[in-house]
Short mmCIF file of C-alpha atoms and ligand atoms in Angstrom, two decimals:
data_model
loop_
_atom_site.label_atom_id
_atom_site.label_comp_id
_atom_site.label_asym_id
_atom_site.label_seq_id
_atom_site.Cartn_x
_atom_site.Cartn_y
_atom_site.Cartn_z
CA UNK A 99 62.97 -10.25 -50.77
CA UNK A 100 59.75 -10.61 -48.80
CA UNK A 101 59.82 -13.31 -46.10
CA UNK A 102 56.10 -13.67 -45.85
CA UNK A 103 53.80 -15.60 -48.20
CA UNK A 104 51.07 -12.97 -47.76
CA UNK A 105 53.48 -10.34 -49.05
CA UNK A 106 54.75 -12.53 -51.89
CA UNK A 107 51.30 -13.01 -53.43
CA UNK A 108 50.96 -9.23 -53.65
CA UNK A 109 54.54 -8.14 -54.34
CA UNK A 110 56.21 -10.85 -56.44
CA UNK A 111 56.42 -10.47 -60.21
CA UNK A 112 55.87 -6.70 -60.23
CA UNK A 113 57.98 -4.24 -62.19
CA UNK A 114 59.87 -2.14 -59.66
CA UNK A 115 61.65 0.68 -61.43
CA UNK A 116 60.69 4.35 -61.70
CA UNK A 117 58.25 4.90 -64.58
CA UNK A 118 57.46 1.20 -64.88
CA UNK A 119 53.76 0.29 -64.71
CA UNK A 120 52.75 -1.15 -61.33
CA UNK A 121 51.26 -4.12 -63.14
CA UNK A 122 53.33 -5.92 -65.76
CA UNK A 123 52.13 -5.35 -69.32
CA UNK A 124 50.73 -8.25 -71.33
CA UNK A 125 51.77 -8.92 -74.91
CA UNK A 126 48.91 -9.86 -77.19
CA UNK A 127 51.04 -11.17 -79.98
CA UNK A 128 51.96 -14.48 -81.55
CA UNK A 129 55.32 -13.37 -82.90
CA UNK A 130 58.13 -10.86 -82.43
CA UNK A 131 59.93 -8.71 -84.96
CA UNK A 132 63.64 -9.33 -85.37
CA UNK A 133 66.63 -7.90 -87.20
CA UNK A 134 69.43 -10.32 -87.92
CA UNK A 135 71.88 -7.79 -86.47
CA UNK A 136 70.12 -7.60 -83.07
CA UNK A 137 70.08 -10.39 -80.44
CA UNK A 138 66.53 -11.76 -80.21
CA UNK A 139 65.42 -13.48 -77.02
CA UNK A 140 61.77 -13.70 -78.16
CA UNK A 141 60.90 -15.51 -81.37
CA UNK A 142 57.43 -17.06 -81.34
CA UNK A 143 54.84 -16.96 -78.57
CA UNK A 144 54.40 -20.74 -78.31
CA UNK A 145 57.86 -20.83 -76.74
CA UNK A 146 56.59 -18.53 -73.99
CA UNK A 147 56.40 -14.74 -73.79
CA UNK A 148 57.68 -12.20 -71.25
CA UNK A 149 54.08 -11.77 -70.02
CA UNK A 150 54.21 -15.29 -68.51
CA UNK A 151 57.23 -14.46 -66.37
CA UNK A 152 55.70 -12.40 -63.53
CA UNK A 153 53.23 -15.17 -62.65
CA UNK A 154 55.80 -17.92 -63.22
CA UNK A 155 58.18 -16.11 -60.91
CA UNK A 156 55.46 -15.53 -58.32
CA UNK A 157 54.48 -19.21 -58.26
CA UNK A 158 58.13 -20.26 -58.05
CA UNK A 159 58.62 -17.96 -55.04
CA UNK A 160 55.43 -19.17 -53.34
CA UNK A 161 56.39 -22.83 -53.79
CA UNK A 162 60.05 -22.27 -52.86
CA UNK A 163 61.15 -23.51 -56.27
CA UNK A 164 63.52 -21.96 -58.75
CA UNK A 165 61.31 -22.28 -61.83
CA UNK A 166 57.61 -21.86 -62.51
CA UNK A 167 56.04 -22.83 -65.81
CA UNK A 168 52.51 -21.95 -66.88
CA UNK A 169 50.40 -24.35 -68.94
CA UNK A 170 47.10 -24.09 -70.78
CA UNK A 171 45.41 -26.12 -67.98
CA UNK A 172 46.16 -28.15 -64.87
CA UNK A 173 45.71 -31.26 -67.02
CA UNK A 174 48.37 -30.00 -69.45
CA UNK A 175 50.81 -29.54 -66.54
CA UNK A 176 49.99 -33.05 -65.27
CA UNK A 177 50.43 -34.50 -68.75
CA UNK A 178 53.83 -32.80 -69.14
CA UNK A 179 55.02 -34.19 -65.80
CA UNK A 180 53.92 -37.79 -66.30
CA UNK A 181 55.32 -37.71 -69.84
CA UNK A 182 58.78 -37.38 -68.27
CA UNK A 183 58.57 -41.04 -67.20
CA UNK A 184 60.46 -43.14 -69.74
CA UNK A 185 58.46 -45.72 -71.68
CA UNK A 186 57.79 -48.80 -69.57
CA UNK A 187 58.18 -46.84 -66.32
CA UNK A 188 56.18 -47.27 -63.11
CA UNK A 189 53.68 -44.71 -61.86
CA UNK A 190 52.40 -45.00 -58.30
CA UNK A 191 49.09 -43.12 -57.93
CA UNK A 192 46.53 -42.54 -55.16
CA UNK A 193 43.38 -44.63 -55.57
CA UNK A 194 41.45 -41.39 -55.16
CA UNK A 195 42.82 -38.47 -57.14
CA UNK A 196 41.59 -35.76 -59.48
CA UNK A 197 39.45 -37.60 -62.02
CA UNK A 198 41.07 -36.14 -65.14
CA UNK A 199 44.47 -37.16 -63.88
CA UNK A 200 43.25 -40.60 -62.95
CA UNK A 201 41.64 -41.15 -66.35
CA UNK A 202 44.70 -39.90 -68.25
CA UNK A 203 47.02 -42.16 -66.25
CA UNK A 204 44.74 -45.17 -66.84
CA UNK A 205 44.59 -44.47 -70.60
CA UNK A 206 48.36 -44.11 -70.94
CA UNK A 207 48.87 -47.28 -68.89
CA UNK A 208 46.39 -49.15 -71.14
CA UNK A 209 48.48 -48.05 -74.15
CA UNK A 210 51.57 -49.47 -72.50
CA UNK A 211 53.32 -46.19 -71.66
CA UNK A 212 53.85 -47.23 -68.04
CA UNK A 213 52.57 -49.58 -65.35
CA UNK A 214 50.18 -48.22 -62.74
CA UNK A 215 50.35 -49.02 -59.03
CA UNK A 216 47.32 -47.78 -57.06
CA UNK A 217 47.78 -47.00 -53.38
CA UNK A 218 45.81 -45.68 -50.42
CA UNK A 219 47.81 -42.46 -50.05
CA UNK A 220 46.96 -42.17 -46.32
CA UNK A 221 48.76 -45.46 -45.51
CA UNK A 222 52.37 -44.29 -45.52
CA UNK A 223 54.02 -47.66 -44.87
CA UNK A 224 51.96 -49.41 -47.56
CA UNK A 225 52.64 -46.64 -50.08
CA UNK A 226 56.38 -46.86 -49.42
CA UNK A 227 56.40 -50.63 -49.75
CA UNK A 228 54.67 -50.27 -53.15
CA UNK A 229 57.24 -47.59 -54.07
CA UNK A 230 60.01 -50.02 -53.07
CA UNK A 231 58.56 -52.78 -55.29
CA UNK A 232 58.11 -50.36 -58.20
CA UNK A 233 61.68 -49.09 -57.75
CA UNK A 234 63.03 -52.65 -57.83
CA UNK A 235 61.05 -53.45 -60.99
CA UNK A 236 62.16 -50.19 -62.59
CA UNK A 237 65.81 -50.88 -61.78
CA UNK A 238 65.60 -54.41 -63.21
CA UNK A 239 63.91 -53.05 -66.36
CA UNK A 240 66.31 -50.13 -66.70
CA UNK A 241 63.49 -47.58 -66.40
CA UNK A 242 62.15 -45.23 -63.71
CA UNK A 243 59.37 -44.93 -61.17
CA UNK A 244 57.42 -41.82 -60.12
CA UNK A 245 55.31 -41.38 -56.99
CA UNK A 246 52.32 -39.10 -57.58
CA UNK A 247 50.93 -37.49 -54.45
CA UNK A 248 47.69 -35.56 -54.16
CA UNK A 249 46.78 -34.25 -50.71
CA UNK A 250 44.10 -33.56 -49.70
CA UNK A 251 42.69 -35.83 -52.40
CA UNK A 252 39.90 -34.80 -54.73
CA UNK A 253 37.11 -35.47 -53.75
CA UNK A 254 37.66 -37.76 -50.75
CA UNK A 255 39.79 -35.27 -48.77
CA UNK A 256 42.25 -37.92 -47.63
CA UNK A 257 45.39 -36.36 -46.16
CA UNK A 258 48.76 -37.95 -46.98
CA UNK A 259 51.86 -37.70 -44.81
CA UNK A 260 53.50 -35.62 -47.52
CA UNK A 261 56.96 -35.08 -45.89
CA UNK A 262 57.30 -38.78 -44.98
CA UNK A 263 56.25 -39.99 -48.44
CA UNK A 264 58.66 -37.64 -50.22
CA UNK A 265 61.55 -38.55 -47.91
CA UNK A 266 60.81 -42.28 -48.18
CA UNK A 267 60.59 -42.19 -51.98
CA UNK A 268 63.82 -40.21 -52.22
CA UNK A 269 65.63 -42.82 -50.14
CA UNK A 270 64.46 -45.41 -52.67
CA UNK A 271 65.65 -43.26 -55.57
CA UNK A 272 62.09 -42.55 -56.73
CA UNK A 273 61.01 -39.06 -57.83
CA UNK A 274 57.87 -37.43 -56.46
CA UNK A 275 55.33 -35.10 -58.02
CA UNK A 276 52.68 -33.41 -55.87
CA UNK A 277 49.35 -31.99 -57.01
CA UNK A 278 49.07 -29.10 -54.56
CA UNK A 279 45.82 -27.64 -55.92
CA UNK A 280 43.67 -28.23 -52.82
CA UNK A 281 46.21 -27.09 -50.21
CA UNK A 282 47.45 -24.11 -52.27
CA UNK A 283 51.03 -22.82 -51.88
CA UNK A 284 49.89 -20.91 -48.79
CA UNK A 285 49.20 -24.06 -46.79
CA UNK A 286 51.67 -26.62 -48.12
CA UNK A 287 55.03 -26.41 -49.94
CA UNK A 288 56.09 -29.91 -51.02
CA UNK A 289 59.32 -28.72 -52.68
CA UNK A 290 60.58 -27.75 -49.21
CA UNK A 291 60.30 -31.43 -48.28
CA UNK A 292 62.26 -32.48 -51.35
CA UNK A 293 59.51 -33.14 -53.92
CA UNK A 294 60.80 -32.95 -57.49
CA UNK A 295 57.87 -31.03 -58.91
CA UNK A 296 54.60 -29.45 -57.77
CA UNK A 297 51.70 -28.94 -60.11
CA UNK A 298 48.67 -26.67 -59.73
CA UNK A 299 45.38 -26.25 -61.42
CA UNK A 300 45.68 -22.44 -61.50
CA UNK A 301 42.03 -22.60 -62.57
CA UNK A 302 41.10 -23.12 -58.92
CA UNK A 303 42.25 -21.14 -55.84
CA UNK A 304 45.20 -19.38 -57.45
CA UNK A 305 43.17 -17.51 -60.08
CA UNK A 306 40.14 -17.70 -57.79
CA UNK A 307 37.25 -16.33 -59.83
CA UNK A 308 36.10 -19.25 -62.00
CA UNK A 309 36.99 -17.37 -65.17
CA UNK A 310 40.30 -18.96 -66.19
CA UNK A 311 41.58 -22.41 -67.16
CA UNK A 312 45.31 -22.65 -66.48
CA UNK A 313 47.93 -24.90 -64.93
CA UNK A 314 51.46 -24.61 -63.59
CA UNK A 315 54.44 -26.79 -62.75
CA UNK A 316 57.08 -25.60 -60.29
CA UNK A 317 60.42 -27.28 -59.73
CA UNK A 318 63.83 -26.56 -58.23
CA UNK A 319 65.51 -28.83 -60.78
CA UNK A 320 66.79 -26.91 -63.84
CA UNK A 321 67.00 -30.05 -66.01
CA UNK A 322 63.38 -30.98 -65.22
CA UNK A 323 62.30 -27.39 -65.89
CA UNK A 324 64.03 -27.45 -69.29
CA UNK A 325 62.36 -30.76 -70.16
CA UNK A 326 58.93 -29.49 -69.10
CA UNK A 327 59.45 -26.28 -71.08
CA UNK A 328 60.37 -28.29 -74.17
CA UNK A 329 57.27 -30.44 -73.67
CA UNK A 330 55.06 -27.34 -73.38
CA UNK A 331 56.52 -25.85 -76.53
CA UNK A 332 56.29 -29.04 -78.60
CA UNK A 333 52.79 -29.95 -77.40
CA UNK A 334 51.67 -26.34 -77.68
CA UNK A 335 50.12 -26.22 -74.20
CA UNK A 336 50.73 -22.55 -73.43
CA UNK A 337 48.09 -20.35 -71.78
CA UNK A 338 46.66 -17.33 -73.59
CA UNK A 339 47.79 -13.83 -72.59
CA UNK A 340 44.31 -12.85 -71.38
CA UNK A 341 44.27 -15.85 -69.04
CA UNK A 342 47.68 -14.87 -67.71
CA UNK A 343 46.40 -11.36 -67.01
CA UNK A 344 43.33 -12.69 -65.20
CA UNK A 345 45.26 -15.25 -63.16
CA UNK A 346 47.89 -12.73 -62.05
CA UNK A 347 45.15 -10.30 -61.09
CA UNK A 348 43.36 -13.09 -59.24
CA UNK A 349 46.34 -14.42 -57.28
CA UNK A 350 46.98 -11.02 -55.68
CA UNK A 351 44.04 -11.67 -53.33
CA UNK A 352 44.77 -15.37 -52.70
CA UNK A 353 45.67 -14.88 -49.03
CA UNK A 354 42.54 -12.93 -48.10
CA UNK A 355 40.25 -15.12 -50.23
CA UNK A 356 41.64 -18.28 -48.70
CA UNK A 357 41.38 -16.91 -45.15
CA UNK A 358 37.74 -15.97 -45.71
CA UNK A 359 36.81 -19.23 -47.44
CA UNK A 360 38.53 -21.33 -44.76
CA UNK A 361 36.80 -19.42 -41.98
CA UNK A 362 33.49 -20.17 -43.69
CA UNK A 363 34.44 -23.81 -44.23
CA UNK A 364 35.27 -24.29 -40.53
CA UNK A 365 31.92 -22.84 -39.50
CA UNK A 366 29.97 -24.81 -42.09
CA UNK A 367 31.72 -28.11 -41.34
CA UNK A 368 30.87 -27.81 -37.64
CA UNK A 369 27.27 -26.76 -38.19
CA UNK A 370 26.66 -29.42 -40.83
CA UNK A 371 28.19 -32.00 -38.51
CA UNK A 372 25.66 -30.90 -35.87
CA UNK A 373 22.86 -31.05 -38.45
CA UNK A 374 23.86 -34.61 -39.41
CA UNK A 375 22.64 -35.76 -35.96
CA UNK A 376 19.08 -34.85 -37.02
CA UNK A 377 17.61 -38.10 -38.38
CA UNK A 378 15.08 -36.19 -40.48
CA UNK A 379 17.86 -34.73 -42.63
CA UNK A 380 19.55 -36.82 -45.38
CA UNK A 381 23.08 -36.16 -44.19
CA UNK A 382 25.09 -39.21 -43.12
CA UNK A 383 28.61 -37.81 -43.05
CA UNK A 384 30.49 -34.51 -43.15
CA UNK A 385 34.16 -34.72 -44.15
CA UNK A 386 36.57 -31.87 -43.53
CA UNK A 387 40.22 -32.15 -42.45
CA UNK A 388 39.52 -29.57 -39.74
CA UNK A 389 36.95 -31.76 -37.95
CA UNK A 390 38.15 -33.97 -35.06
CA UNK A 391 36.27 -36.83 -36.73
CA UNK A 392 38.46 -36.67 -39.87
CA UNK A 393 40.69 -39.79 -39.87
CA UNK A 394 43.82 -37.72 -40.57
CA UNK A 395 42.88 -34.65 -38.54
CA UNK A 396 46.08 -34.67 -36.47
CA UNK A 397 48.22 -35.06 -39.57
CA UNK A 398 46.38 -32.21 -41.28
CA UNK A 399 46.88 -30.03 -38.20
CA UNK A 400 50.62 -30.68 -38.25
CA UNK A 401 50.98 -30.23 -42.01
CA UNK A 402 48.85 -27.27 -43.02
CA UNK A 403 50.74 -25.04 -40.63
CA UNK A 404 51.85 -22.28 -42.96
CA UNK A 405 51.62 -18.78 -41.62
CA UNK A 406 47.90 -18.84 -41.01
CA UNK A 407 47.03 -22.50 -40.60
CA UNK A 408 43.61 -23.61 -41.77
CA UNK A 409 42.25 -26.76 -43.34
CA UNK A 410 41.25 -25.64 -46.80
CA UNK A 411 37.93 -24.60 -48.29
CA UNK A 412 36.61 -27.94 -49.52
CA UNK A 413 34.07 -30.00 -47.55
CA UNK A 414 32.16 -33.07 -48.64
CA UNK A 415 28.75 -34.16 -47.40
CA UNK A 416 27.29 -37.60 -47.96
CA UNK A 417 23.54 -37.47 -48.46
CA UNK A 418 23.26 -41.26 -48.58
CA UNK A 419 21.87 -41.57 -52.10
CA UNK A 420 22.00 -40.20 -55.63
CA UNK A 421 18.35 -39.11 -55.32
CA UNK A 422 18.86 -37.16 -52.10
CA UNK A 423 21.99 -35.49 -53.49
CA UNK A 424 20.24 -34.44 -56.69
CA UNK A 425 17.25 -33.15 -54.68
CA UNK A 426 19.61 -30.99 -52.60
CA UNK A 427 21.21 -29.58 -55.76
CA UNK A 428 17.76 -28.79 -57.21
CA UNK A 429 16.85 -26.64 -54.18
CA UNK A 430 20.05 -24.65 -53.63
CA UNK A 431 19.65 -20.90 -54.10
CA UNK A 432 22.86 -19.30 -52.82
CA UNK A 433 25.18 -22.15 -53.76
CA UNK A 434 25.66 -22.74 -57.47
CA UNK A 435 25.51 -26.36 -58.57
CA UNK A 436 28.59 -26.60 -60.79
CA UNK A 437 31.83 -28.45 -61.08
CA UNK A 438 35.22 -26.88 -60.29
CA UNK A 439 36.29 -25.21 -57.07
CA UNK A 440 38.44 -22.56 -55.48
CA UNK A 441 36.51 -19.48 -56.68
CA UNK A 442 35.00 -16.69 -54.59
CA UNK A 443 31.53 -18.15 -55.16
CA UNK A 444 30.36 -21.32 -53.41
CA UNK A 445 29.86 -24.32 -55.70
CA UNK A 446 28.31 -27.72 -55.01
CA UNK A 447 28.54 -30.85 -57.12
CA UNK A 448 27.61 -34.53 -56.91
CA UNK A 449 30.87 -36.05 -58.04
CA UNK A 450 29.55 -39.40 -59.22
CA UNK A 451 27.66 -37.60 -62.00
CA UNK A 452 31.00 -38.05 -63.81
CA UNK A 453 31.33 -41.60 -65.13
CA UNK A 454 35.12 -41.38 -64.56
CA UNK A 455 34.83 -40.99 -60.79
CA UNK A 456 35.79 -44.23 -58.95
CA UNK A 457 32.98 -46.33 -57.46
CA UNK A 458 34.49 -45.92 -53.99
CA UNK A 459 33.26 -42.30 -54.08
CA UNK A 460 29.72 -42.54 -52.63
CA UNK A 461 26.83 -41.89 -55.06
CA UNK A 462 25.32 -39.36 -52.68
CA UNK A 463 28.53 -37.44 -52.01
CA UNK A 464 28.39 -33.70 -52.72
CA UNK A 465 31.63 -31.76 -52.89
CA UNK A 466 31.29 -28.25 -51.51
CA UNK A 467 33.73 -25.57 -52.64
CA UNK A 468 33.23 -22.91 -50.00
CA UNK A 469 33.41 -19.33 -51.20
CA UNK A 470 33.61 -16.00 -49.41
CA UNK A 471 29.91 -15.18 -48.98
CA UNK A 472 28.43 -14.83 -45.47
CA UNK A 473 28.67 -18.18 -43.67
CA UNK A 474 25.15 -17.81 -42.31
CA UNK A 475 23.62 -17.54 -45.80
CA UNK A 476 25.65 -20.53 -46.99
CA UNK A 477 24.55 -22.63 -44.01
CA UNK A 478 20.87 -21.67 -44.20
CA UNK A 479 20.76 -22.46 -47.90
CA UNK A 480 22.29 -25.92 -47.41
CA UNK A 481 20.07 -26.63 -44.42
CA UNK A 482 16.88 -25.73 -46.32
CA UNK A 483 17.98 -27.80 -49.35
CA UNK A 484 18.81 -30.80 -47.14
CA UNK A 485 15.44 -30.53 -45.36
CA UNK A 486 13.65 -30.20 -48.71
CA UNK A 487 15.39 -33.39 -49.87
CA UNK A 488 14.19 -35.44 -46.86
C1 LIG B 100 40.81 -29.21 -61.45
C2 LIG B 100 41.96 -30.03 -60.97
C3 LIG B 100 42.96 -30.44 -61.87
C4 LIG B 100 42.88 -30.16 -63.35
O1 LIG B 100 43.06 -28.82 -63.65
P1 LIG B 100 42.40 -28.12 -64.95
O2 LIG B 100 42.88 -26.71 -64.79
O3 LIG B 100 40.93 -28.28 -64.86
O4 LIG B 100 42.95 -28.80 -66.14
C5 LIG B 100 44.02 -31.17 -61.36
N1 LIG B 100 44.10 -31.49 -60.06
C6 LIG B 100 43.16 -31.12 -59.18
C7 LIG B 100 43.30 -31.51 -57.74
C8 LIG B 100 42.06 -30.38 -59.61
O5 LIG B 100 41.11 -30.03 -58.72
#
């Protein structure tokens, strides 16, 4: 078995016998023929097909879990995980988190599925005291609590003390789920710290080319895996075979894509930080976990160790106003104004254009998903667009 994450992304989930194809075949079928006299492991594709297994196995290996499960989207994986909370349970969530997650949790809470407890995920002691209160309520009400961690958070790039939160919640008998989309399995492995489940939007860095919507949940707990699999089957949230093909093809280059994008992000964050000192440019703040000025820089340095280190490929810039941000987006030539992130191409988006984004996200904040183009072109394009917006 390979010891190295860089090898795993390339080698895991490949057929390895003489005469086998180097890439696993993909079944484009909804159903499988059977004879009553022959044992039949495959029945109907909504239950999952052998073509899912190479990528599920690869993600399980990367996240140090025993079981990977693909879903039709990151949201579907999130929905499956939070649906495991019994009715009347307690969900502790970061006050900044992926908007779709946040909106879904708020809707389910409004319908009475569970109670929501919002926390500042960077404040470890406060989070754990909320977890303690939720655990006490849950015990008294004969239900359960779940701590949801996202780190770095989307789009505020807050960095949680992931190992301490997981360990603290465990001591209180509370399960933890971690959205590991931004860090990727190459920079952070929450299951190694005892998290119960990790979810990914495979749509983002893992598939890496902005051509797939897919999600995944990885766990070391066989009972949780079985429950999530049953949820996927009954809610019908399986990915399509073409998406599985594209995502497996995409993940093979995750290590080199991430290296290149992070290198660019480091350069851009520093140069934009320099540029923000120019009063003629509408740029009030640059946020990147790799900058000394990031409030959790030291924590990020300690946590995103991995084999290669690095602080991710997402930066945010605050232009100070909705108007300035929109003017920047109008002028960009190399960057594509679009939502989503984690692809080879650089994308920029004003997050507050979504009504669901919390008001604590500044109106003028642009999230930059740094791709693998030349850093100089990316910088010059942003600099000209910022100057044009002045
Ligand atoms: C995009 C995203 C999701 C949702 O994933 P989809 O594949 O779009 O459903 C969840 N969490 C984070 C952090 C994301 O960026």
